[in-house]
């Protein structure tokens, strides 16, 4: 079938001459290419006339027409007149000749050696290294440079010659006009070129970029490898080039070195310029950007000629013509009834695709830690505002403007960010790679016809629901073609499938899901060909047949329903959505909706309403929405052919927009920093000019007194306070003072006229040390201390703790060794139990009784573990302790949520890299066997496959039945086979746990054995414990036990003892209701913690959850005690303030009191 647009107007014939302007080939082809001349393949076919009816590919004999068609009941006849063929063929030959003339012109004179030099203000960088200016190459280089000067550079307005060797030398300090005098100086400069050592290309580029405002083009003539590594050179150029409007042309002059050639091409690619490779020894042009574009245009013209020859000879290979990049056709090559009747060409089985949302979880910006705020967080600082007592007001901290830039954070606040240019450049490169990965994903989604129509089919068990209402009768062949693509390209990867067609009534191909095979796919295709479109659109009936049929009782339910429809259901959309939401919320079924619109001239509003309703239906079914159009449903829609809307594509586009936003933010940061640097440059120059006379004066020997610094507001305030204190210390105003005392009766205060130094009594408290002296041979004296003073204990303060952001795969015992209360030094009893906190009771000689110290009643005391301690923590330290304890408790909540999520809630976390799972399938496991199979399948994909854990399965009842005799890698195929093996397990017989352990331990070490059982074995428990110790002694084998629906306390104790004797962990699989309740409680804890509520941690029986719960309870107890200490200090401080006020009033006199 031909997809051809409307015929355009006759294109004018372009002048057949080689344009001698200084345009690049890309600019020249914009006005002289096939597209602008109307000679491209889509333009040519648009000149053909299409007529309805059957189409046959013929060549008119004796008539001025050639007909190109193919039998198709819905197609048309494509007629091309012989005059159009001859005219197009003649124009194409003329265009090819025009391109050859352009190529010949480009390979003449200086253009052959250096290519086309663009721009009017050009900087010329000439490689003057020892390699490029050697004896046998210097004369040819100078001759070619003089020819370049005469033929091209003399027509420029400004030039700036620069030679690059080990040092960079410029002829002038800035670009000069191309006057005859200046051109003569450039000639002399070329003739004076001499070997200058290496090739410092990086310094030369920096010299040229320093004059960006006066240049618009850069010509780099490179003949040797640069001194800098290619990676470093490209990084610096890529970092410095954005924002510079400069055309770069890189010439490889006699480059026989592969590194130099790669440098030329890489440098042109990084700067988005052009390159030119020339070998003067051979006199040939090796490669050029301009020539590549022309040869590509010649190839395109020859392809159009080939199509014209095929049309004249009576056949045409391509039956599909795309008239635009954005247009996606639903047809395929050789589509028609003959093609539909042919057998299916089923593609080989591959991996199941994933949705874009799932793909972004492992490949998105967040998964790769490429969020801008995540990158800037280590260098971002919040503005500080603190109260300065000496000023009596709140002061904002100043920002170091050389390195800090104000930046709006994601929460709306403004932070000061230190701009690390290398870090931002590396981040932008990572963003660029992420964008390329997203673009590859978009191309993959549109690479085949089936993904364009259906999106990605991800579930192993799928059922297709096809709308065969009477409205779709005109487009039944298109629907069949879409179904054929689905069967050929997608369903080969699934496990089982079924097809249901619905009009007024719904009919299924088979009663239940059928395993995927070439025969079943072919049978389904033949069945679909026999269907007809009739009746209404009973969408609800089709959904009920797929979700509530009698066949679902004996067979597995489908995991994915794919509804292919062209309009609204006959029932109310709200009713259908409510039914779908109810069915999908209680199962793992997902409903995906594919809207197919194929009616020409349809109004826009009904289509938009239909799409909105079906989009809500897909959201109710936890699925995706996909909208495609075939014949241009609405002229105002964004694309007339192909995909109009897709959730997969929208997720990727949203991620790309986020990456673009982050890129723009980075550019704004760099731009703001460069603007500050440009503003500071004149100021620094003035500062240097002002400091020059001072330095010269110092050099002359005359010392000039510098003026005093200008006082700030803070300095003036301090001087004022000092004067006030001097006034207050006058003799007329005496200061009252009294010694501190703990007695209830306070003596009257004594008046003093000034402060006196306090005599220290430290001499009496010094520890006496004994020492001995000796004399050495040289007469010097040495000293030996025989008793050392006892050092005083140092009270430890509250430090800030560092907590991990990601969960570590380890047991709770190992995790708490690093992040427990004791390890993080947040044990409140340890902080209060220092040597300075002891409440001493000593013997008083006068009364011959033990009593407390004199000032114990003054200091606050607390009782910890039956002992009285003095509380020396300050309110600020207690506040810091409560803050850190709050953070740690929130982290414990997150760890608890992680342990209760997914398969870890049932089996715990798998820690080893090799694991063997021992499954109890005895008769007592019959009520819970289906649940065990489902949870084990989740374990295989969630933990083993994701973490690449080698594993095997071993079922035991009266005997032992291994799935594999050895450990296997967790490939997709192996995990799928393990899931199938689990599905055929049945429960019967006894419980031979000992034999199963013996088989598992024979797999070798290291190994983690996970025993899943509901009770004790048939054999002796003590014998099994002894044998388990013997099997694991001296080997890296650990036995973990999981109590699965185990209700007997003795059975649980046996499984716990077995795990602990072999160094393993015991886990009690929680019932679903309790696990969900605990997980919901964990999610509410964080909000309750912020509100200060007391929490109750559930009691768990498993080792991991039990240890973590006990640690959380202990931390909450410490928090409660710390709040009590803080309240006590608060009340004590207020009591002291009240007492101080009373004393002041008493000293003022009885009248005031």
JSON list of C-alpha atoms in Angstrom, two decimals, residues 467 502 536-541 543 563 565-577 593 610 613-614 617:
[
{"chain": "A", "resi": 467, "resn": "UNK", "atom": "CA", "xyz": [-13.01, -4.61, 19.09]},
{"chain": "A", "resi": 502, "resn": "UNK", "atom": "CA", "xyz": [-16.19, -8.68, 20.96]},
{"chain": "A", "resi": 536, "resn": "UNK", "atom": "CA", "xyz": [-22.12, -2.96, 18.97]},
{"chain": "A", "resi": 537, "resn": "UNK", "atom": "CA", "xyz": [-19.15, -2.54, 21.31]},
{"chain": "A", "resi": 538, "resn": "UNK", "atom": "CA", "xyz": [-19.79, -4.66, 24.43]},
{"chain": "A", "resi": 539, "resn": "UNK", "atom": "CA", "xyz": [-16.53, -3.82, 26.20]},
{"chain": "A", "resi": 540, "resn": "UNK", "atom": "CA", "xyz": [-17.81, -4.73, 29.67]},
{"chain": "A", "resi": 541, "resn": "UNK", "atom": "CA", "xyz": [-18.89, -8.17, 28.48]},
{"chain": "A", "resi": 543, "resn": "UNK", "atom": "CA", "xyz": [-13.76, -7.78, 30.28]},
{"chain": "A", "resi": 563, "resn": "UNK", "atom": "CA", "xyz": [-7.82, -3.83, 24.86]},
{"chain": "A", "resi": 565, "resn": "UNK", "atom": "CA", "xyz": [-10.67, -0.60, 20.47]},
{"chain": "A", "resi": 566, "resn": "UNK", "atom": "CA", "xyz": [-11.68, 2.35, 18.33]},
{"chain": "A", "resi": 567, "resn": "UNK", "atom": "CA", "xyz": [-14.23, 4.12, 20.51]},
{"chain": "A", "resi": 568, "resn": "UNK", "atom": "CA", "xyz": [-16.32, 4.38, 23.66]},
{"chain": "A", "resi": 569, "resn": "UNK", "atom": "CA", "xyz": [-17.92, 1.24, 25.11]},
{"chain": "A", "resi": 570, "resn": "UNK", "atom": "CA", "xyz": [-21.69, 0.75, 24.90]},
{"chain": "A", "resi": 571, "resn": "UNK", "atom": "CA", "xyz": [-21.92, 0.82, 28.70]},
{"chain": "A", "resi": 572, "resn": "UNK", "atom": "CA", "xyz": [-21.33, 3.82, 30.90]},
{"chain": "A", "resi": 573, "resn": "UNK", "atom": "CA", "xyz": [-17.60, 4.50, 31.17]},
{"chain": "A", "resi": 574, "resn": "UNK", "atom": "CA", "xyz": [-17.88, 5.12, 34.93]},
{"chain": "A", "resi": 575, "resn": "UNK", "atom": "CA", "xyz": [-19.44, 1.67, 35.42]},
{"chain": "A", "resi": 576, "resn": "UNK", "atom": "CA", "xyz": [-16.75, -0.04, 33.36]},
{"chain": "A", "resi": 577, "resn": "UNK", "atom": "CA", "xyz": [-13.98, 1.85, 35.19]},
{"chain": "A", "resi": 593, "resn": "UNK", "atom": "CA", "xyz": [-5.84, 0.26, 26.42]},
{"chain": "A", "resi": 610, "resn": "UNK", "atom": "CA", "xyz": [-12.98, 9.25, 23.89]},
{"chain": "A", "resi": 613, "resn": "UNK", "atom": "CA", "xyz": [-12.44, 8.21, 28.97]},
{"chain": "A", "resi": 614, "resn": "UNK", "atom": "CA", "xyz": [-10.23, 5.32, 27.83]},
{"chain": "A", "resi": 617, "resn": "UNK", "atom": "CA", "xyz": [-10.11, 3.21, 32.14]}
]
